[in-house]
mmCIF file of C-alpha atoms in Angstrom:
data_model
loop_
_atom_site.group_PDB
_atom_site.id
_atom_site.type_symbol
_atom_site.label_atom_id
_atom_site.label_comp_id
_atom_site.label_asym_id
_atom_site.label_seq_id
_atom_site.Cartn_x
_atom_site.Cartn_y
_atom_site.Cartn_z
ATOM 1 C CA UNK A 1 0.000 0.000 0.000
ATOM 2 C CA UNK A 2 2.733 2.448 0.933
ATOM 3 C CA UNK A 3 4.605 1.783 -2.309
ATOM 4 C CA UNK A 4 1.486 2.499 -4.368
ATOM 5 C CA UNK A 5 0.845 5.680 -2.412
ATOM 6 C CA UNK A 6 4.499 6.660 -2.774
ATOM 7 C CA UNK A 7 4.285 6.285 -6.566
ATOM 8 C CA UNK A 8 1.064 8.312 -6.614
ATOM 9 C CA UNK A 9 2.654 11.127 -4.624
ATOM 10 C CA UNK A 10 5.639 11.149 -6.979
ATOM 11 C CA UNK A 11 3.292 11.886 -9.902
ATOM 12 C CA UNK A 12 4.152 15.384 -11.162
ATOM 13 C CA UNK A 13 0.608 16.811 -10.950
ATOM 14 C CA UNK A 14 -0.018 15.307 -7.524
ATOM 15 C CA UNK A 15 3.376 16.508 -6.362
ATOM 16 C CA UNK A 16 2.465 20.096 -7.323
ATOM 17 C CA UNK A 17 -0.880 19.844 -5.527
ATOM 18 C CA UNK A 18 0.806 18.492 -2.401
ATOM 19 C CA UNK A 19 3.396 21.269 -2.553
ATOM 20 C CA UNK A 20 0.603 23.855 -2.510
ATOM 21 C CA UNK A 21 -1.155 22.076 0.346
ATOM 22 C CA UNK A 22 2.091 21.838 2.305
ATOM 23 C CA UNK A 23 2.711 25.508 1.600
ATOM 24 C CA UNK A 24 -0.600 26.426 3.227
ATOM 25 C CA UNK A 25 -0.032 24.147 6.210
ATOM 26 C CA UNK A 26 3.534 25.339 6.783
ATOM 27 C CA UNK A 27 2.688 29.015 6.330
ATOM 28 C CA UNK A 28 -0.116 28.876 8.883
ATOM 29 C CA UNK A 29 1.952 26.824 11.327
ATOM 30 C CA UNK A 30 4.809 29.344 11.063
ATOM 31 C CA UNK A 31 2.700 32.467 11.641
ATOM 32 C CA UNK A 32 0.955 32.645 14.982
ATOM 33 C CA UNK A 33 -1.453 35.449 14.019
ATOM 34 C CA UNK A 34 -2.730 33.468 11.033
ATOM 35 C CA UNK A 35 -2.956 30.282 13.084
ATOM 36 C CA UNK A 36 -4.857 32.116 15.833
ATOM 37 C CA UNK A 37 -7.359 33.458 13.275
ATOM 38 C CA UNK A 38 -7.868 29.947 11.919
ATOM 39 C CA UNK A 39 -8.425 28.474 15.381
ATOM 40 C CA UNK A 40 -10.749 31.328 16.381
ATOM 41 C CA UNK A 41 -12.851 30.758 13.270
ATOM 42 C CA UNK A 42 -13.106 27.054 14.036
ATOM 43 C CA UNK A 43 -14.250 27.760 17.589
ATOM 44 C CA UNK A 44 -17.065 29.927 16.195
ATOM 45 C CA UNK A 45 -18.457 26.983 14.237
ATOM 46 C CA UNK A 46 -17.363 23.954 16.298
ATOM 47 C CA UNK A 47 -16.602 23.022 19.883
ATOM 48 C CA UNK A 48 -13.054 21.966 19.133
ATOM 49 C CA UNK A 49 -10.498 23.276 16.642
ATOM 50 C CA UNK A 50 -8.706 20.905 14.302
ATOM 51 C CA UNK A 51 -4.929 20.915 14.251
ATOM 52 C CA UNK A 52 -2.878 21.279 11.106
ATOM 53 C CA UNK A 53 -0.858 18.168 10.370
ATOM 54 C CA UNK A 54 2.524 18.434 8.696
ATOM 55 C CA UNK A 55 3.227 15.384 6.560
ATOM 56 C CA UNK A 56 6.426 13.443 7.137
ATOM 57 C CA UNK A 57 8.246 12.538 3.937
ATOM 58 C CA UNK A 58 8.946 8.979 5.063
ATOM 59 C CA UNK A 59 5.487 8.306 6.471
ATOM 60 C CA UNK A 60 3.143 8.152 3.482
ATOM 61 C CA UNK A 61 0.001 7.931 5.581
ATOM 62 C CA UNK A 62 0.746 11.345 7.069
ATOM 63 C CA UNK A 63 0.198 12.871 3.618
ATOM 64 C CA UNK A 64 -3.323 11.445 3.511
ATOM 65 C CA UNK A 65 -4.059 12.653 7.034
ATOM 66 C CA UNK A 66 -2.673 16.134 6.335
ATOM 67 C CA UNK A 67 -4.752 16.517 3.166
ATOM 68 C CA UNK A 68 -7.829 15.173 4.972
ATOM 69 C CA UNK A 69 -7.468 17.780 7.716
ATOM 70 C CA UNK A 70 -6.857 20.499 5.130
ATOM 71 C CA UNK A 71 -10.012 19.563 3.213
ATOM 72 C CA UNK A 72 -12.074 19.589 6.414
ATOM 73 C CA UNK A 73 -10.798 23.112 7.121
ATOM 74 C CA UNK A 74 -11.744 24.510 3.704
ATOM 75 C CA UNK A 75 -14.625 26.638 4.998
ATOM 76 C CA UNK A 76 -12.718 28.143 7.958
ATOM 77 C CA UNK A 77 -9.787 28.940 5.646
ATOM 78 C CA UNK A 78 -12.003 30.668 3.099
ATOM 79 C CA UNK A 79 -13.887 32.531 5.813
ATOM 80 C CA UNK A 80 -10.790 34.003 7.439
ATOM 81 C CA UNK A 81 -9.387 35.003 4.048
ATOM 82 C CA UNK A 82 -12.544 37.017 3.402
ATOM 83 C CA UNK A 83 -12.848 38.452 6.925
ATOM 84 C CA UNK A 84 -9.202 39.076 7.759
ATOM 85 C CA UNK A 85 -7.294 39.393 4.504
ATOM 86 C CA UNK A 86 -5.271 42.462 5.594
ATOM 87 C CA UNK A 87 -4.287 40.848 8.889
ATOM 88 C CA UNK A 88 -3.215 37.681 7.085
ATOM 89 C CA UNK A 89 -1.192 39.608 4.513
ATOM 90 C CA UNK A 90 0.840 41.250 7.261
ATOM 91 C CA UNK A 91 0.967 38.209 9.586
ATOM 92 C CA UNK A 92 4.531 37.465 8.467
ATOM 93 C CA UNK A 93 5.661 41.068 8.588
ATOM 94 C CA UNK A 94 5.550 44.195 6.495
ATOM 95 C CA UNK A 95 8.379 43.393 4.078
ATOM 96 C CA UNK A 96 7.356 43.107 0.448
ATOM 97 C CA UNK A 97 8.495 39.498 0.079
ATOM 98 C CA UNK A 98 6.579 38.407 3.200
ATOM 99 C CA UNK A 99 3.416 40.124 1.960
ATOM 100 C CA UNK A 100 3.874 38.588 -1.496
ATOM 101 C CA UNK A 101 4.208 35.090 0.013
ATOM 102 C CA UNK A 102 1.090 35.671 2.116
ATOM 103 C CA UNK A 103 -0.834 36.828 -0.952
ATOM 104 C CA UNK A 104 0.319 33.714 -2.809
ATOM 105 C CA UNK A 105 -0.973 31.469 -0.004
ATOM 106 C CA UNK A 106 -4.259 33.381 0.183
ATOM 107 C CA UNK A 107 -4.699 33.078 -3.588
ATOM 108 C CA UNK A 108 -4.323 29.300 -3.339
ATOM 109 C CA UNK A 109 -6.942 29.201 -0.580
ATOM 110 C CA UNK A 110 -9.360 31.272 -2.646
ATOM 111 C CA UNK A 111 -8.881 29.074 -5.723
ATOM 112 C CA UNK A 112 -11.804 26.643 -5.862
ATOM 113 C CA UNK A 113 -9.897 24.508 -8.356
ATOM 114 C CA UNK A 114 -7.289 23.786 -5.676
ATOM 115 C CA UNK A 115 -9.961 22.487 -3.294
ATOM 116 C CA UNK A 116 -11.585 20.424 -6.027
ATOM 117 C CA UNK A 117 -8.203 18.851 -6.843
ATOM 118 C CA UNK A 118 -7.590 18.077 -3.177
ATOM 119 C CA UNK A 119 -10.946 16.326 -2.876
#
């Protein structure tokens, strides 16, 4: 099973999709303001917030779990992008490259095609 999953992940299109997903997960995990906004939004709609899972390169199942969590958080992600876009853009700082990276992550979140591909 792990070998089949490993070959699937190595597929170029799937690899690009996973890179985008990992980019979102890592960016939110590395910026406490953004992560706080995500958790606060989850607490508004549910009793308990879901954690972001970082996949481990040698543990193939972690990729499935990380993508599963990401898909379940689609609505909270989209909601905070709409409600708090300016806060998210400056969550990493006010330097141009940090804002550009934040805008890139937010664009991925707003792209419905990304979420359809993940499903």
